[in-house]
Amino acid sequence: MNVLLLKYAGHVAPFGGDDHEKNEYLELTVRASKKFHEEDMEVENDKLTGHHELKDFVFLTSFSLLFETLDALPDP
């Protein structure tokens, strides 16, 4: 996941920093995988929804951590 974040967003973010977050992330990936397989060959590629919940989690987690990091930097 961080490879994609680094390539497209320019930063990395730790996922699963504690047990609760790790379990949440793993549950999301399992649900996304199941949904993907349900939709596979049934739904056109641009209509696939299997990974939307995971996308939202990654987006919100990574950007909130990015902003926390930027806030912690001293002003120039």
PDB file of N, CA and C in Angstrom:
ATOM      1  N   MET A   1       0.825  -1.180   0.000  1.00  0.00           N
ATOM      2  CA  MET A   1       0.000   0.000   0.000  1.00  0.00           C
ATOM      3  C   MET A   1       0.878   1.256   0.000  1.00  0.00           C
ATOM      4  N   ASN A   2       1.942   1.233   0.793  1.00  0.00           N
ATOM      5  CA  ASN A   2       2.796   2.405   0.863  1.00  0.00           C
ATOM      6  C   ASN A   2       3.534   2.687  -0.435  1.00  0.00           C
ATOM      7  N   VAL A   3       3.784   1.662  -1.227  1.00  0.00           N
ATOM      8  CA  VAL A   3       4.418   1.893  -2.527  1.00  0.00           C
ATOM      9  C   VAL A   3       3.501   2.759  -3.394  1.00  0.00           C
ATOM     10  N   LEU A   4       2.210   2.436  -3.382  1.00  0.00           N
ATOM     11  CA  LEU A   4       1.253   3.238  -4.153  1.00  0.00           C
ATOM     12  C   LEU A   4       1.117   4.643  -3.590  1.00  0.00           C
ATOM     13  N   LEU A   5       1.078   4.752  -2.272  1.00  0.00           N
ATOM     14  CA  LEU A   5       1.011   6.079  -1.660  1.00  0.00           C
ATOM     15  C   LEU A   5       2.232   6.915  -2.033  1.00  0.00           C
ATOM     16  N   LEU A   6       3.398   6.319  -1.948  1.00  0.00           N
ATOM     17  CA  LEU A   6       4.619   7.042  -2.276  1.00  0.00           C
ATOM     18  C   LEU A   6       4.616   7.470  -3.736  1.00  0.00           C
ATOM     19  N   LYS A   7       4.209   6.583  -4.626  1.00  0.00           N
ATOM     20  CA  LYS A   7       4.215   6.902  -6.046  1.00  0.00           C
ATOM     21  C   LYS A   7       3.206   7.997  -6.389  1.00  0.00           C
ATOM     22  N   TYR A   8       1.980   7.873  -5.883  1.00  0.00           N
ATOM     23  CA  TYR A   8       0.918   8.784  -6.315  1.00  0.00           C
ATOM     24  C   TYR A   8       0.661   9.955  -5.373  1.00  0.00           C
ATOM     25  N   ALA A   9       1.011   9.826  -4.089  1.00  0.00           N
ATOM     26  CA  ALA A   9       0.755  10.912  -3.146  1.00  0.00           C
ATOM     27  C   ALA A   9       2.042  11.536  -2.626  1.00  0.00           C
ATOM     28  N   GLY A  10       3.162  10.842  -2.825  1.00  0.00           N
ATOM     29  CA  GLY A  10       4.450  11.409  -2.435  1.00  0.00           C
ATOM     30  C   GLY A  10       4.811  11.219  -0.976  1.00  0.00           C
ATOM     31  N   HIS A  11       4.097  10.361  -0.264  1.00  0.00           N
ATOM     32  CA  HIS A  11       4.439  10.088   1.124  1.00  0.00           C
ATOM     33  C   HIS A  11       4.031   8.671   1.494  1.00  0.00           C
ATOM     34  N   VAL A  12       4.495   8.215   2.647  1.00  0.00           N
ATOM     35  CA  VAL A  12       4.108   6.909   3.175  1.00  0.00           C
ATOM     36  C   VAL A  12       3.393   7.121   4.504  1.00  0.00           C
ATOM     37  N   ALA A  13       2.650   6.121   4.949  1.00  0.00           N
ATOM     38  CA  ALA A  13       1.929   6.216   6.210  1.00  0.00           C
ATOM     39  C   ALA A  13       1.931   4.856   6.893  1.00  0.00           C
ATOM     40  N   PRO A  14       2.121   4.857   8.203  1.00  0.00           N
ATOM     41  CA  PRO A  14       2.074   3.570   8.914  1.00  0.00           C
ATOM     42  C   PRO A  14       0.631   3.117   9.110  1.00  0.00           C
ATOM     43  N   PHE A  15       0.321   1.915   8.668  1.00  0.00           N
ATOM     44  CA  PHE A  15      -0.988   1.316   8.896  1.00  0.00           C
ATOM     45  C   PHE A  15      -0.805   0.205   9.917  1.00  0.00           C
ATOM     46  N   GLY A  16      -1.725   0.091  10.832  1.00  0.00           N
ATOM     47  CA  GLY A  16      -1.628  -0.963  11.834  1.00  0.00           C
ATOM     48  C   GLY A  16      -0.687  -0.618  12.958  1.00  0.00           C
ATOM     49  N   GLY A  17      -0.660   0.656  13.341  1.00  0.00           N
ATOM     50  CA  GLY A  17       0.221   1.093  14.416  1.00  0.00           C
ATOM     51  C   GLY A  17      -0.105   0.455  15.756  1.00  0.00           C
ATOM     52  N   ASP A  18      -1.361   0.113  15.966  1.00  0.00           N
ATOM     53  CA  ASP A  18      -1.758  -0.610  17.172  1.00  0.00           C
ATOM     54  C   ASP A  18      -2.675  -1.757  16.763  1.00  0.00           C
ATOM     55  N   ASP A  19      -3.033  -2.584  17.713  1.00  0.00           N
ATOM     56  CA  ASP A  19      -3.835  -3.772  17.390  1.00  0.00           C
ATOM     57  C   ASP A  19      -5.186  -3.413  16.788  1.00  0.00           C
ATOM     58  N   HIS A  20      -5.825  -2.374  17.313  1.00  0.00           N
ATOM     59  CA  HIS A  20      -7.139  -1.973  16.793  1.00  0.00           C
ATOM     60  C   HIS A  20      -7.034  -1.553  15.327  1.00  0.00           C
ATOM     61  N   GLU A  21      -6.064  -0.700  15.017  1.00  0.00           N
ATOM     62  CA  GLU A  21      -5.905  -0.230  13.638  1.00  0.00           C
ATOM     63  C   GLU A  21      -5.489  -1.365  12.703  1.00  0.00           C
ATOM     64  N   LYS A  22      -4.645  -2.260  13.201  1.00  0.00           N
ATOM     65  CA  LYS A  22      -4.227  -3.408  12.384  1.00  0.00           C
ATOM     66  C   LYS A  22      -5.433  -4.277  12.044  1.00  0.00           C
ATOM     67  N   ASN A  23      -6.259  -4.575  13.046  1.00  0.00           N
ATOM     68  CA  ASN A  23      -7.454  -5.394  12.812  1.00  0.00           C
ATOM     69  C   ASN A  23      -8.432  -4.700  11.877  1.00  0.00           C
ATOM     70  N   GLU A  24      -8.600  -3.395  12.038  1.00  0.00           N
ATOM     71  CA  GLU A  24      -9.497  -2.640  11.158  1.00  0.00           C
ATOM     72  C   GLU A  24      -9.020  -2.711   9.707  1.00  0.00           C
ATOM     73  N   TYR A  25      -7.723  -2.509   9.506  1.00  0.00           N
ATOM     74  CA  TYR A  25      -7.154  -2.554   8.167  1.00  0.00           C
ATOM     75  C   TYR A  25      -7.313  -3.947   7.548  1.00  0.00           C
ATOM     76  N   LEU A  26      -7.023  -4.985   8.322  1.00  0.00           N
ATOM     77  CA  LEU A  26      -7.135  -6.351   7.804  1.00  0.00           C
ATOM     78  C   LEU A  26      -8.588  -6.704   7.484  1.00  0.00           C
ATOM     79  N   GLU A  27      -9.524  -6.295   8.327  1.00  0.00           N
ATOM     80  CA  GLU A  27     -10.944  -6.544   8.052  1.00  0.00           C
ATOM     81  C   GLU A  27     -11.386  -5.841   6.775  1.00  0.00           C
ATOM     82  N   LEU A  28     -10.912  -4.615   6.578  1.00  0.00           N
ATOM     83  CA  LEU A  28     -11.238  -3.873   5.358  1.00  0.00           C
ATOM     84  C   LEU A  28     -10.701  -4.584   4.120  1.00  0.00           C
ATOM     85  N   THR A  29      -9.477  -5.074   4.200  1.00  0.00           N
ATOM     86  CA  THR A  29      -8.904  -5.750   3.034  1.00  0.00           C
ATOM     87  C   THR A  29      -9.646  -7.043   2.719  1.00  0.00           C
ATOM     88  N   VAL A  30     -10.081  -7.759   3.748  1.00  0.00           N
ATOM     89  CA  VAL A  30     -10.837  -8.994   3.521  1.00  0.00           C
ATOM     90  C   VAL A  30     -12.179  -8.665   2.866  1.00  0.00           C
ATOM     91  N   ARG A  31     -12.896  -7.654   3.395  1.00  0.00           N
ATOM     92  CA  ARG A  31     -14.179  -7.264   2.799  1.00  0.00           C
ATOM     93  C   ARG A  31     -13.993  -6.789   1.362  1.00  0.00           C
ATOM     94  N   ALA A  32     -12.939  -6.012   1.116  1.00  0.00           N
ATOM     95  CA  ALA A  32     -12.681  -5.505  -0.235  1.00  0.00           C
ATOM     96  C   ALA A  32     -12.394  -6.657  -1.194  1.00  0.00           C
ATOM     97  N   SER A  33     -11.624  -7.627  -0.747  1.00  0.00           N
ATOM     98  CA  SER A  33     -11.308  -8.770  -1.596  1.00  0.00           C
ATOM     99  C   SER A  33     -12.555  -9.582  -1.919  1.00  0.00           C
ATOM    100  N   LYS A  34     -13.404  -9.808  -0.915  1.00  0.00           N
ATOM    101  CA  LYS A  34     -14.648 -10.553  -1.143  1.00  0.00           C
ATOM    102  C   LYS A  34     -15.544  -9.818  -2.138  1.00  0.00           C
ATOM    103  N   LYS A  35     -15.677  -8.507  -1.954  1.00  0.00           N
ATOM    104  CA  LYS A  35     -16.525  -7.714  -2.851  1.00  0.00           C
ATOM    105  C   LYS A  35     -15.959  -7.740  -4.267  1.00  0.00           C
ATOM    106  N   PHE A  36     -14.634  -7.629  -4.387  1.00  0.00           N
ATOM    107  CA  PHE A  36     -13.999  -7.678  -5.699  1.00  0.00           C
ATOM    108  C   PHE A  36     -14.328  -8.986  -6.410  1.00  0.00           C
ATOM    109  N   HIS A  37     -14.229 -10.105  -5.678  1.00  0.00           N
ATOM    110  CA  HIS A  37     -14.503 -11.402  -6.289  1.00  0.00           C
ATOM    111  C   HIS A  37     -15.984 -11.574  -6.626  1.00  0.00           C
ATOM    112  N   GLU A  38     -16.871 -10.967  -5.849  1.00  0.00           N
ATOM    113  CA  GLU A  38     -18.300 -10.995  -6.173  1.00  0.00           C
ATOM    114  C   GLU A  38     -18.577 -10.245  -7.478  1.00  0.00           C
ATOM    115  N   GLU A  39     -17.880  -9.127  -7.653  1.00  0.00           N
ATOM    116  CA  GLU A  39     -18.115  -8.283  -8.826  1.00  0.00           C
ATOM    117  C   GLU A  39     -17.336  -8.733 -10.057  1.00  0.00           C
ATOM    118  N   ASP A  40     -16.312  -9.537  -9.855  1.00  0.00           N
ATOM    119  CA  ASP A  40     -15.444  -9.950 -10.947  1.00  0.00           C
ATOM    120  C   ASP A  40     -16.248 -10.605 -12.069  1.00  0.00           C
ATOM    121  N   MET A  41     -16.067 -10.097 -13.261  1.00  0.00           N
ATOM    122  CA  MET A  41     -16.725 -10.576 -14.478  1.00  0.00           C
ATOM    123  C   MET A  41     -18.238 -10.322 -14.481  1.00  0.00           C
ATOM    124  N   GLU A  42     -18.757  -9.657 -13.441  1.00  0.00           N
ATOM    125  CA  GLU A  42     -20.179  -9.342 -13.366  1.00  0.00           C
ATOM    126  C   GLU A  42     -20.422  -7.848 -13.582  1.00  0.00           C
ATOM    127  N   VAL A  43     -19.446  -7.053 -13.239  1.00  0.00           N
ATOM    128  CA  VAL A  43     -19.573  -5.597 -13.284  1.00  0.00           C
ATOM    129  C   VAL A  43     -18.438  -5.054 -14.148  1.00  0.00           C
ATOM    130  N   GLU A  44     -18.732  -4.042 -14.936  1.00  0.00           N
ATOM    131  CA  GLU A  44     -17.683  -3.429 -15.760  1.00  0.00           C
ATOM    132  C   GLU A  44     -16.636  -2.778 -14.861  1.00  0.00           C
ATOM    133  N   ASN A  45     -15.403  -2.717 -15.346  1.00  0.00           N
ATOM    134  CA  ASN A  45     -14.288  -2.225 -14.531  1.00  0.00           C
ATOM    135  C   ASN A  45     -14.531  -0.850 -13.926  1.00  0.00           C
ATOM    136  N   ASP A  46     -15.137   0.054 -14.665  1.00  0.00           N
ATOM    137  CA  ASP A  46     -15.351   1.396 -14.134  1.00  0.00           C
ATOM    138  C   ASP A  46     -16.478   1.453 -13.104  1.00  0.00           C
ATOM    139  N   LYS A  47     -17.191   0.345 -12.905  1.00  0.00           N
ATOM    140  CA  LYS A  47     -18.293   0.285 -11.936  1.00  0.00           C
ATOM    141  C   LYS A  47     -17.936  -0.548 -10.699  1.00  0.00           C
ATOM    142  N   LEU A  48     -16.714  -1.074 -10.629  1.00  0.00           N
ATOM    143  CA  LEU A  48     -16.306  -1.884  -9.484  1.00  0.00           C
ATOM    144  C   LEU A  48     -16.290  -1.053  -8.206  1.00  0.00           C
ATOM    145  N   THR A  49     -16.801  -1.620  -7.126  1.00  0.00           N
ATOM    146  CA  THR A  49     -16.870  -0.890  -5.850  1.00  0.00           C
ATOM    147  C   THR A  49     -16.121  -1.609  -4.731  1.00  0.00           C
ATOM    148  N   GLY A  50     -15.505  -2.726  -5.038  1.00  0.00           N
ATOM    149  CA  GLY A  50     -14.913  -3.573  -4.016  1.00  0.00           C
ATOM    150  C   GLY A  50     -13.897  -2.917  -3.108  1.00  0.00           C
ATOM    151  N   HIS A  51     -13.190  -1.927  -3.599  1.00  0.00           N
ATOM    152  CA  HIS A  51     -12.119  -1.350  -2.798  1.00  0.00           C
ATOM    153  C   HIS A  51     -12.389   0.090  -2.359  1.00  0.00           C
ATOM    154  N   HIS A  52     -13.614   0.546  -2.488  1.00  0.00           N
ATOM    155  CA  HIS A  52     -13.932   1.919  -2.099  1.00  0.00           C
ATOM    156  C   HIS A  52     -13.740   2.158  -0.602  1.00  0.00           C
ATOM    157  N   GLU A  53     -14.199   1.225   0.225  1.00  0.00           N
ATOM    158  CA  GLU A  53     -14.059   1.383   1.674  1.00  0.00           C
ATOM    159  C   GLU A  53     -12.585   1.396   2.069  1.00  0.00           C
ATOM    160  N   LEU A  54     -11.794   0.528   1.457  1.00  0.00           N
ATOM    161  CA  LEU A  54     -10.360   0.489   1.733  1.00  0.00           C
ATOM    162  C   LEU A  54      -9.692   1.778   1.258  1.00  0.00           C
ATOM    163  N   LYS A  55     -10.089   2.266   0.089  1.00  0.00           N
ATOM    164  CA  LYS A  55      -9.547   3.521  -0.434  1.00  0.00           C
ATOM    165  C   LYS A  55      -9.812   4.662   0.539  1.00  0.00           C
ATOM    166  N   ASP A  56     -11.037   4.736   1.048  1.00  0.00           N
ATOM    167  CA  ASP A  56     -11.384   5.803   1.994  1.00  0.00           C
ATOM    168  C   ASP A  56     -10.551   5.714   3.266  1.00  0.00           C
ATOM    169  N   PHE A  57     -10.357   4.491   3.777  1.00  0.00           N
ATOM    170  CA  PHE A  57      -9.547   4.302   4.979  1.00  0.00           C
ATOM    171  C   PHE A  57      -8.117   4.768   4.748  1.00  0.00           C
ATOM    172  N   VAL A  58      -7.524   4.334   3.643  1.00  0.00           N
ATOM    173  CA  VAL A  58      -6.143   4.705   3.340  1.00  0.00           C
ATOM    174  C   VAL A  58      -6.027   6.213   3.148  1.00  0.00           C
ATOM    175  N   PHE A  59      -6.962   6.792   2.418  1.00  0.00           N
ATOM    176  CA  PHE A  59      -6.926   8.235   2.176  1.00  0.00           C
ATOM    177  C   PHE A  59      -7.005   9.011   3.486  1.00  0.00           C
ATOM    178  N   LEU A  60      -7.993   8.695   4.302  1.00  0.00           N
ATOM    179  CA  LEU A  60      -8.176   9.436   5.555  1.00  0.00           C
ATOM    180  C   LEU A  60      -7.021   9.226   6.516  1.00  0.00           C
ATOM    181  N   THR A  61      -6.556   7.982   6.634  1.00  0.00           N
ATOM    182  CA  THR A  61      -5.451   7.692   7.546  1.00  0.00           C
ATOM    183  C   THR A  61      -4.163   8.356   7.087  1.00  0.00           C
ATOM    184  N   SER A  62      -3.844   8.219   5.817  1.00  0.00           N
ATOM    185  CA  SER A  62      -2.568   8.745   5.337  1.00  0.00           C
ATOM    186  C   SER A  62      -2.540  10.267   5.372  1.00  0.00           C
ATOM    187  N   PHE A  63      -3.623  10.904   4.981  1.00  0.00           N
ATOM    188  CA  PHE A  63      -3.604  12.362   4.972  1.00  0.00           C
ATOM    189  C   PHE A  63      -3.694  12.957   6.372  1.00  0.00           C
ATOM    190  N   SER A  64      -4.393  12.313   7.287  1.00  0.00           N
ATOM    191  CA  SER A  64      -4.406  12.829   8.653  1.00  0.00           C
ATOM    192  C   SER A  64      -3.016  12.713   9.272  1.00  0.00           C
ATOM    193  N   LEU A  65      -2.320  11.597   9.001  1.00  0.00           N
ATOM    194  CA  LEU A  65      -0.950  11.457   9.501  1.00  0.00           C
ATOM    195  C   LEU A  65       0.005  12.424   8.815  1.00  0.00           C
ATOM    196  N   LEU A  66      -0.201  12.687   7.542  1.00  0.00           N
ATOM    197  CA  LEU A  66       0.634  13.653   6.836  1.00  0.00           C
ATOM    198  C   LEU A  66       0.471  15.042   7.446  1.00  0.00           C
ATOM    199  N   PHE A  67      -0.771  15.435   7.708  1.00  0.00           N
ATOM    200  CA  PHE A  67      -0.999  16.752   8.302  1.00  0.00           C
ATOM    201  C   PHE A  67      -0.462  16.839   9.728  1.00  0.00           C
ATOM    202  N   GLU A  68      -0.536  15.749  10.493  1.00  0.00           N
ATOM    203  CA  GLU A  68       0.058  15.740  11.832  1.00  0.00           C
ATOM    204  C   GLU A  68       1.557  15.946  11.730  1.00  0.00           C
ATOM    205  N   THR A  69       2.192  15.290  10.774  1.00  0.00           N
ATOM    206  CA  THR A  69       3.632  15.429  10.585  1.00  0.00           C
ATOM    207  C   THR A  69       3.996  16.849  10.192  1.00  0.00           C
ATOM    208  N   LEU A  70       3.240  17.410   9.252  1.00  0.00           N
ATOM    209  CA  LEU A  70       3.517  18.781   8.811  1.00  0.00           C
ATOM    210  C   LEU A  70       3.306  19.786   9.937  1.00  0.00           C
ATOM    211  N   ASP A  71       2.291  19.563  10.769  1.00  0.00           N
ATOM    212  CA  ASP A  71       2.058  20.461  11.913  1.00  0.00           C
ATOM    213  C   ASP A  71       3.188  20.391  12.932  1.00  0.00           C
ATOM    214  N   ALA A  72       3.844  19.239  13.034  1.00  0.00           N
ATOM    215  CA  ALA A  72       4.911  19.052  14.007  1.00  0.00           C
ATOM    216  C   ALA A  72       6.225  19.697  13.550  1.00  0.00           C
ATOM    217  N   LEU A  73       6.346  20.006  12.271  1.00  0.00           N
ATOM    218  CA  LEU A  73       7.574  20.631  11.757  1.00  0.00           C
ATOM    219  C   LEU A  73       7.649  22.075  12.215  1.00  0.00           C
ATOM    220  N   PRO A  74       8.855  22.544  12.511  1.00  0.00           N
ATOM    221  CA  PRO A  74       8.991  23.947  12.915  1.00  0.00           C
ATOM    222  C   PRO A  74       8.719  24.876  11.725  1.00  0.00           C
ATOM    223  N   ASP A  75       8.195  26.048  12.034  1.00  0.00           N
ATOM    224  CA  ASP A  75       7.957  27.035  10.982  1.00  0.00           C
ATOM    225  C   ASP A  75       9.290  27.502  10.410  1.00  0.00           C
ATOM    226  N   PRO A  76       9.318  27.758   9.089  1.00  0.00           N
ATOM    227  CA  PRO A  76      10.581  28.189   8.466  1.00  0.00           C
ATOM    228  C   PRO A  76      10.978  29.593   8.862  1.00  0.00           C
TER     229      PRO A  76
END
